[in-house]
Tab-separated table of C-alpha atoms and ligand atoms in Angstrom:
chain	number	residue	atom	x	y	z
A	1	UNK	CA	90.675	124.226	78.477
A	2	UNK	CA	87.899	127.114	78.392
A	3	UNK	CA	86.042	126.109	81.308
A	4	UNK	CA	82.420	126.409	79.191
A	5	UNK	CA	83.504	123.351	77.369
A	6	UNK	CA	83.329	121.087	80.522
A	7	UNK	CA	79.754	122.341	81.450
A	8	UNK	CA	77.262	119.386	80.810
A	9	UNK	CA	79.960	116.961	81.010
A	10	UNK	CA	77.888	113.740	82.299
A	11	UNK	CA	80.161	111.923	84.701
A	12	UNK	CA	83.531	111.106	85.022
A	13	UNK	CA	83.213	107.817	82.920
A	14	UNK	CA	85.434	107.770	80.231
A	15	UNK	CA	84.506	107.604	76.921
A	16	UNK	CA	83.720	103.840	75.302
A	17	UNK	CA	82.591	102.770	79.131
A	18	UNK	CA	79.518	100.990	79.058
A	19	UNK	CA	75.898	102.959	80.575
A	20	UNK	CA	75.987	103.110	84.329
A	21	UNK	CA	75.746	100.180	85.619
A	22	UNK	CA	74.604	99.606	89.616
A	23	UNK	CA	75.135	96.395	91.569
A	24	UNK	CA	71.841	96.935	94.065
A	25	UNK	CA	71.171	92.608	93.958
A	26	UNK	CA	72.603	89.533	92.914
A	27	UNK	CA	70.053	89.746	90.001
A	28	UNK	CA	71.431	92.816	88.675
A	29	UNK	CA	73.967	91.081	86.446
A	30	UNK	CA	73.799	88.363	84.766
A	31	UNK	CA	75.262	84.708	84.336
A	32	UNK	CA	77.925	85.412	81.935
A	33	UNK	CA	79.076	88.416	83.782
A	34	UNK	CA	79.256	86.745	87.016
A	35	UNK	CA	80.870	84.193	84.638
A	36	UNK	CA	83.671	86.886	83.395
A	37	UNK	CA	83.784	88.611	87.255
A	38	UNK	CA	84.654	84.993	89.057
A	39	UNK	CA	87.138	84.688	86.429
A	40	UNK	CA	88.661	88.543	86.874
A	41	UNK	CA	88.650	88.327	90.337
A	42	UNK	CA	90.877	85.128	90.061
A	43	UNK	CA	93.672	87.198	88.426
A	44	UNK	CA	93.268	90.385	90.351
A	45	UNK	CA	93.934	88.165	93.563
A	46	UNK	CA	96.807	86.045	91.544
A	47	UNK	CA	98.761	89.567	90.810
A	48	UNK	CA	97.308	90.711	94.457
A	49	UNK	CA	99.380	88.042	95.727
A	50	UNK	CA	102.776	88.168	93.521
A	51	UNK	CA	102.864	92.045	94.728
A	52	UNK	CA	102.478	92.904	90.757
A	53	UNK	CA	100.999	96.237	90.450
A	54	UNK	CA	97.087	96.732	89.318
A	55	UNK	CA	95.955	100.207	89.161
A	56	UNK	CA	93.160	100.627	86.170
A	57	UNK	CA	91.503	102.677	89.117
A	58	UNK	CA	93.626	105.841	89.469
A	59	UNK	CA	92.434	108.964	89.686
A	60	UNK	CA	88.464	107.697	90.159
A	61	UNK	CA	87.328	107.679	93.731
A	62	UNK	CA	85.120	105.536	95.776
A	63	UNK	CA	82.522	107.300	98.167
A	64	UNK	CA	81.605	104.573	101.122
A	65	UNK	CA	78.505	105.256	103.115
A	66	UNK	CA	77.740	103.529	106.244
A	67	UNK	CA	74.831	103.804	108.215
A	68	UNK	CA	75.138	100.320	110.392
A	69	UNK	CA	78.704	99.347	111.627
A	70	UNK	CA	81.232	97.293	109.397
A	71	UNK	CA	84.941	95.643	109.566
A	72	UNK	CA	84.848	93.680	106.200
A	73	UNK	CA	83.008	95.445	104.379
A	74	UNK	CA	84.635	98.847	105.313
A	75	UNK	CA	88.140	97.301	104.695
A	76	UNK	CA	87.802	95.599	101.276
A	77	UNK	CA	86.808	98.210	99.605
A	78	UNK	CA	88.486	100.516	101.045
A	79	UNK	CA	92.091	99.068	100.632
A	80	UNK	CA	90.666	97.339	97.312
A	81	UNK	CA	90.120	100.913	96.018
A	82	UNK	CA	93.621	101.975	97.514
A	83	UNK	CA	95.417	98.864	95.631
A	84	UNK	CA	93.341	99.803	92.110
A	85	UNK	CA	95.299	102.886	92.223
A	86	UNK	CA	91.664	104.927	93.253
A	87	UNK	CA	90.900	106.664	96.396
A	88	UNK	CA	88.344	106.387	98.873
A	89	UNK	CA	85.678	109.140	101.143
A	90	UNK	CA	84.329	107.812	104.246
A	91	UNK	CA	81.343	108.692	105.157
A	92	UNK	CA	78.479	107.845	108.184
A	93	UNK	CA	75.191	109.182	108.954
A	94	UNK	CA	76.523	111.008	112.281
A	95	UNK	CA	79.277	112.508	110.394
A	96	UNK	CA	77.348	114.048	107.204
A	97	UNK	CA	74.141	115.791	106.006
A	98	UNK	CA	72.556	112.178	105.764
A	99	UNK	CA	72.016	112.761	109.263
A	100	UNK	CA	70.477	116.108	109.572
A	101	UNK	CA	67.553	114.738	106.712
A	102	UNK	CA	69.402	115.947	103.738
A	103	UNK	CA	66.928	114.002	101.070
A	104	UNK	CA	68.349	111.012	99.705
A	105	UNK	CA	68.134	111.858	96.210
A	106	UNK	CA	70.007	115.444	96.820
A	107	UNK	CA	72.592	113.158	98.724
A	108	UNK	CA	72.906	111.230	95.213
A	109	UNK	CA	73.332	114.233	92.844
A	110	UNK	CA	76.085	115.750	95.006
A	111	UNK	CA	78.288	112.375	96.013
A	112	UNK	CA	77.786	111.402	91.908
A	113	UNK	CA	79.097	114.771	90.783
A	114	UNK	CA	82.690	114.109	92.515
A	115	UNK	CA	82.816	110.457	93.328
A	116	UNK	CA	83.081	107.847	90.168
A	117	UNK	CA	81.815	104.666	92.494
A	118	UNK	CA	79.485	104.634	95.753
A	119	UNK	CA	78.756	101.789	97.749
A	120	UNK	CA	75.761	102.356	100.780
A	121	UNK	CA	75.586	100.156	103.707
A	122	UNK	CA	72.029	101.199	104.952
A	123	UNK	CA	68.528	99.756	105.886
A	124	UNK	CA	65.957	99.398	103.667
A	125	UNK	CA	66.589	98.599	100.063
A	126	UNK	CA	63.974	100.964	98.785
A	127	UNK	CA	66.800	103.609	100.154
A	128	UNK	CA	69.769	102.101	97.908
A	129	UNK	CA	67.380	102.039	95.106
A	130	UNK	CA	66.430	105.970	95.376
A	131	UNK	CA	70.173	107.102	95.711
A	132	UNK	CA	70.766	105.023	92.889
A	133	UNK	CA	67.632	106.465	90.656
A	134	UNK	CA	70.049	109.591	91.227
A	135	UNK	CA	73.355	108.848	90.984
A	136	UNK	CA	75.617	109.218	87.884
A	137	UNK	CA	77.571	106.427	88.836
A	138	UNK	CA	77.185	102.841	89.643
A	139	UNK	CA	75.896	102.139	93.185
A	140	UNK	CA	77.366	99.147	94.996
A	141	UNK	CA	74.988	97.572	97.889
A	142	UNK	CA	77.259	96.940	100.540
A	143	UNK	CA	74.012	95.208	102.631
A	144	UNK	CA	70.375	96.298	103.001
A	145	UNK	CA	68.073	94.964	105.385
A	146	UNK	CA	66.798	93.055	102.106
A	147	UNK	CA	70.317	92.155	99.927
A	148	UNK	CA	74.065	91.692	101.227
A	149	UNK	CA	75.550	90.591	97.294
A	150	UNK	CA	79.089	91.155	97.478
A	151	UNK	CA	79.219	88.985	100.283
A	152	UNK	CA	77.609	86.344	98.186
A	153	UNK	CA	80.179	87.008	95.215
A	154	UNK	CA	82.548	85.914	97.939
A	155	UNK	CA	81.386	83.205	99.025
A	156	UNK	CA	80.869	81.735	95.410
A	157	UNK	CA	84.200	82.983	94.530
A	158	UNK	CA	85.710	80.990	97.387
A	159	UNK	CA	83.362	78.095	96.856
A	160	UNK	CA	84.761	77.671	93.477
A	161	UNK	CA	88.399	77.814	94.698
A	162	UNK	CA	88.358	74.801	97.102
A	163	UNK	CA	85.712	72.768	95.041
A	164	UNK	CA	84.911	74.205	91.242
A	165	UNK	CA	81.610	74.939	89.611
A	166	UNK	CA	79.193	75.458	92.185
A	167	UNK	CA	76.469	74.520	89.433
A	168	UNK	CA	74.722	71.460	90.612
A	169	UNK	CA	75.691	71.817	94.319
A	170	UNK	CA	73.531	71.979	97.176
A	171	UNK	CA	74.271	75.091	99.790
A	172	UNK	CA	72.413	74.154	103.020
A	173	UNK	CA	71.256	77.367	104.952
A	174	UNK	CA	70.640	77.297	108.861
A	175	UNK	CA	68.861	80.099	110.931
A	176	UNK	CA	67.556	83.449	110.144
A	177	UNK	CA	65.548	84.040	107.004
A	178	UNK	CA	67.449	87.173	106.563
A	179	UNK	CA	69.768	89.255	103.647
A	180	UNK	CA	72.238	86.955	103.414
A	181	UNK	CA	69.476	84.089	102.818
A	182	UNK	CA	67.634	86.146	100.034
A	183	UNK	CA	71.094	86.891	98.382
A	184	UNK	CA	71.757	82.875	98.168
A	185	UNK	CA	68.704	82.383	96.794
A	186	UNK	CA	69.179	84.726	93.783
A	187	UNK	CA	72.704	83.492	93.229
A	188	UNK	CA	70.688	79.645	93.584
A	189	UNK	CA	68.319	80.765	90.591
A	190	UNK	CA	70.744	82.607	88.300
A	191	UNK	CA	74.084	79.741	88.886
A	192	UNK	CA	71.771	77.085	88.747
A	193	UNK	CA	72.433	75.356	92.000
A	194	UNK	CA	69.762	74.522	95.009
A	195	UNK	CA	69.431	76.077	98.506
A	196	UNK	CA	68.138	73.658	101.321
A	197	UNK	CA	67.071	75.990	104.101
A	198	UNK	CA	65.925	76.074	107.647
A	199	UNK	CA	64.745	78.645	109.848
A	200	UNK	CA	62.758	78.679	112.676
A	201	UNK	CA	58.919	79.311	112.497
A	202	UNK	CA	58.405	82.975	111.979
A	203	UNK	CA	62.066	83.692	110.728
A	204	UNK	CA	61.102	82.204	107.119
A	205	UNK	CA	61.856	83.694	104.045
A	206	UNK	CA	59.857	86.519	103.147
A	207	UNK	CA	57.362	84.931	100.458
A	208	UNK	CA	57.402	88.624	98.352
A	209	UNK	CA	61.215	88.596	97.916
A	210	UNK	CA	61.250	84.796	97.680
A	211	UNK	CA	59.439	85.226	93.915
A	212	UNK	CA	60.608	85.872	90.299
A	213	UNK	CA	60.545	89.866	90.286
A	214	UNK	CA	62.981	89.214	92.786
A	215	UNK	CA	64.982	86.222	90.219
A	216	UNK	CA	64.239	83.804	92.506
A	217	UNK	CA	62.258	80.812	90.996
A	218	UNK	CA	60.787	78.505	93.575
A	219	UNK	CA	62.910	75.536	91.883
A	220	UNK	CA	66.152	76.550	93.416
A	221	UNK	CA	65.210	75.959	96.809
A	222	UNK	CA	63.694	73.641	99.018
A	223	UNK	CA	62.569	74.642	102.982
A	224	UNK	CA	63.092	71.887	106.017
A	225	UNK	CA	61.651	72.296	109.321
A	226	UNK	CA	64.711	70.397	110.299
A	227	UNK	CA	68.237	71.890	110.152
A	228	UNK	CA	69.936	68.023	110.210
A	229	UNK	CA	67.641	67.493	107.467
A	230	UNK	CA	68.462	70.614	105.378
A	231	UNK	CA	72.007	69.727	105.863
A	232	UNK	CA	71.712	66.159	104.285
A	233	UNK	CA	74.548	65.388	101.660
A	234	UNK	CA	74.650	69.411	101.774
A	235	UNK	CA	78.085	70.474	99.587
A	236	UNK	CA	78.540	73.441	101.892
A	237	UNK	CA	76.426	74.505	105.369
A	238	UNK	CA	76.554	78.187	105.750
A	239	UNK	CA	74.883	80.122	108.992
A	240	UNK	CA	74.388	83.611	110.161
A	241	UNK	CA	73.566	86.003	113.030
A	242	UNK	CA	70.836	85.408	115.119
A	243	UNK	CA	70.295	89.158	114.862
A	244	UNK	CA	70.972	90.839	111.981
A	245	UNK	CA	71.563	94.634	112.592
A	246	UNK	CA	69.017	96.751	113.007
A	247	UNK	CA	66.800	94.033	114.955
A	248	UNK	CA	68.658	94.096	118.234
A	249	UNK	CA	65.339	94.809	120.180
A	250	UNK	CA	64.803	91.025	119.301
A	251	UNK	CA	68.232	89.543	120.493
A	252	UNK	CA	66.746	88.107	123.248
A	253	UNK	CA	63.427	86.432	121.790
A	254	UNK	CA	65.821	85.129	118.822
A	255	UNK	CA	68.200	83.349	121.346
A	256	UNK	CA	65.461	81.338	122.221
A	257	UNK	CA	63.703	80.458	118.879
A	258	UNK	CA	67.102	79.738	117.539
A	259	UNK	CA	68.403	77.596	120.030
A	260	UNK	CA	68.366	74.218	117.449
A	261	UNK	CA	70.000	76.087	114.449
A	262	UNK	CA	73.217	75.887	116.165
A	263	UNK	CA	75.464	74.542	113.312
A	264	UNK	CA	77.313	71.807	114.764
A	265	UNK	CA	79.707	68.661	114.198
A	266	UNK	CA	76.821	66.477	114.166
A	267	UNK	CA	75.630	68.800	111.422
A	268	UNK	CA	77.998	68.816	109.278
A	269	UNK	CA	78.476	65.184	109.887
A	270	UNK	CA	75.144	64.668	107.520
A	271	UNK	CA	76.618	66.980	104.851
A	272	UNK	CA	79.218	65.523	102.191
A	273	UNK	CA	82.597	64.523	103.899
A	274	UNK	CA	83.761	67.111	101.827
A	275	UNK	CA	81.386	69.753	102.464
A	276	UNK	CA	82.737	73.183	103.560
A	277	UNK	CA	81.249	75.543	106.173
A	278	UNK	CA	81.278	79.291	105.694
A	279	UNK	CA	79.569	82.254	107.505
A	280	UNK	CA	79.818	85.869	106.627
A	281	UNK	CA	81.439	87.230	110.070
A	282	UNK	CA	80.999	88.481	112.512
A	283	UNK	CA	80.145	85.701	114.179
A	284	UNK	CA	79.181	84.782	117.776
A	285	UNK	CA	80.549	80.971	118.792
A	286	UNK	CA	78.016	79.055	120.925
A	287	UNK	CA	74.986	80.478	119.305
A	288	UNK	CA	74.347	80.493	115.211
A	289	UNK	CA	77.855	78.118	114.928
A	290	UNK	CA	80.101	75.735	117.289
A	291	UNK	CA	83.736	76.906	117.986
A	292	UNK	CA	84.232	73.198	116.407
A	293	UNK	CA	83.094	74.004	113.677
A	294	UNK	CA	84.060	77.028	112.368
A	295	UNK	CA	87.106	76.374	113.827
A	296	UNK	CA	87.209	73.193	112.082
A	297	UNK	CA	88.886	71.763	108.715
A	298	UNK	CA	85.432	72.207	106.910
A	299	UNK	CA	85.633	75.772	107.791
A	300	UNK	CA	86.965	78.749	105.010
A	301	UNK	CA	85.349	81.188	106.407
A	302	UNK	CA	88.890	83.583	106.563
A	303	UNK	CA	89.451	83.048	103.202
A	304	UNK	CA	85.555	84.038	102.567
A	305	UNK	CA	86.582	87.671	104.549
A	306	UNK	CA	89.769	87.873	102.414
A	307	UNK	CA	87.905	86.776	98.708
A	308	UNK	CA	85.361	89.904	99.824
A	309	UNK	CA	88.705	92.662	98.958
A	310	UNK	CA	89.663	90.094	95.488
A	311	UNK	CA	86.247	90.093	94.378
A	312	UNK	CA	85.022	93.884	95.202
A	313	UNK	CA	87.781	94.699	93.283
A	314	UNK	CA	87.141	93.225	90.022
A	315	UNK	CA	82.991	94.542	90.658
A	316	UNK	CA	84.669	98.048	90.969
A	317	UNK	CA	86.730	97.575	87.894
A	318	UNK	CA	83.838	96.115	86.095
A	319	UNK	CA	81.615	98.685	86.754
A	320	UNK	CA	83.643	101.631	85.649
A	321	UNK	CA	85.755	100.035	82.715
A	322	UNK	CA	83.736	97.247	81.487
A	323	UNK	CA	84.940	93.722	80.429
A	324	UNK	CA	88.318	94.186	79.447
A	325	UNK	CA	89.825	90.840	78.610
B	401	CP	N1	80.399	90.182	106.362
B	401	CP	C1	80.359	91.518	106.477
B	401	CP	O1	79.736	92.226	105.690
B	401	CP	O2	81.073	92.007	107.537
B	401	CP	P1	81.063	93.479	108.103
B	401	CP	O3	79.722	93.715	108.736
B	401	CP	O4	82.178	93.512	109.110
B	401	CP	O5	81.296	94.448	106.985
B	402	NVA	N1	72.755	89.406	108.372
B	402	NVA	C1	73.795	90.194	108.993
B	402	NVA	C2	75.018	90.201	108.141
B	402	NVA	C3	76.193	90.941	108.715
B	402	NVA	C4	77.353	91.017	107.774
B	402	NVA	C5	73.289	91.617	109.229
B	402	NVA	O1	72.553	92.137	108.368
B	402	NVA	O2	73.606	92.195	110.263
């Protein structure tokens, strides 16, 4: 092929794909898709698990960014990308030009010229959103200060699993009014189920994000100064760090303020007797969570770390190919 014919060539998206699409919130997609991606994910895992080839991926490449620490994250995509028959770049402040104050949106229009796919773990979401304003290619938000929404997928994927429709439900969250917290609530608003929550005073949601430019509508949730009471009749308690990353100056100050968010048996004695428990991982027994608990029967929260690979994979898929059954 002349090489003149290739200049001007967009992206490597083939041709029929639909616009670039990023996944920088739970909001960005909507019911039906997460409808169609629950479902997908499902049958990725299925041929996953009967060692039945699925590579609609080859040839594309996934560039991971990391500028705070990961295990999950950096693993599920990174052998979901391997199994889809695509490839994967690793890269980390320290070890690139992010480091040295390359600007963000010159970082964007390089990685989006040879990678199809990026996913950033990195602070503030305002910094996902410029790389994204730049990219060619869908952006995945692998957790912001703000957002963490494929961990959410998971969770709803592996809600679903051991119970069904999440719709109707109540999800009872205990501690820090943090990413994971916001990311519930947007699922809450969008899936139609309610979020009791409880945090300690001056870990609350933050009222800006809490609002409907964020697609969070003040009906899906309810606040308790009380974690027992937030965890009433709860379908499924679900805790996090004390300190999320970035806000390890605080560890100590938290430890105290958090000191009666502990989830515990006597918590999830209030829930449903068939209430599950999840947390994201990592997680630290004997502060946010009881080893009895997580632990425990109610607990899936392995199967929540394995779901994160199944359900990454069918975002990755979606986001390149579209719906394809
Ligand atoms: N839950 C989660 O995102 O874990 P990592 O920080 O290990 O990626
Ligand atoms: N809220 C935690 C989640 C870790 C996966 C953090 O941001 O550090």
């Amino acid at each position: 092929m002349n090489p003149a014919s290739v200049v001007g060539i967009p992206s490597t998206i083939p041709k029929g794909a639909p616009p670039v699409r990023h996944y920088l919130q739970f909001s960005d997609l909507s019911a039906s898709e997460y409808q169609y991606l629950l479902r997908r994910a499902a049958f990725i895992k299925a041929k996953f698990k009967t060692f039945t080839r699925h590579q609609p991926l080859v040839d594309r490449t996934l560039a991971m960014i990391f500028e705070k620490a990961s295990t999950r994250t950096r693993v599920s995509f990174e052998a979901g990308m391997y199994q889809l028959g695509g490839s994967v770049v690793h890269l980390t402040t320290g070890d690139s030009q992010l480091g040295r104050a390359e600007p963000i949106e010159d970082s964007a229009r390089v990685i989006s010229r040879m990678a199809d796919l990026v996913m950033i773990r990195t602070f503030e979401q305002t910094k996902i959103e410029r790389f994204a304003e730049f990219s060619r290619v869908p952006v995945i938000n692998g957790l912001t200060n703000e957002f963490h929404p494929c961990q959410i997928l998971a969770d709803i994927f592996t809600y679903i699993e051991h119970r069904g429709p999440i719709a109707g439900k109540t999800v009872a969250w205990i501690g820090d009014g943090n990413n994971m917290a916001n990311t519930w609530l947007q699922a809450a608003t969008l899936l139609n189920f309610k979020v009791n929550i409880s945090t300690p005073q001056g870990y609350e949601i933050n009222e800006k994000i809490a609002s409907s430019p964020y697609g969070i509508s003040a009906d899906s949730y309810q606040t308790y100064s009380s974690p027992q009471a937030a965890c009433k009749a709860a379908d499924l308690v679900t805790t996090d760090v004390w300190t999320s990353m970035g806000f390890e100056a605080e560890n100590e100050v938290r430890k105290q303020a958090f000191a009666a968010w502990r989830v515990s048996t006597d918590m999830m004695a209030v829930a449903k007797p068939q209430a599950l428990f999840m947390h994201c991982l990592p997680a630290h027994r004997s502060e946010e969570v009881d080893a009895d608990v997580i632990d425990g029967p109610q607990s899936v929260v392995w199967d929540e770390a394995e779901n994160r690979m199944h359900v990454q994979k069918a975002l990755m898929e979606y986001l390149l190919l579209g719906q394809l059954d």
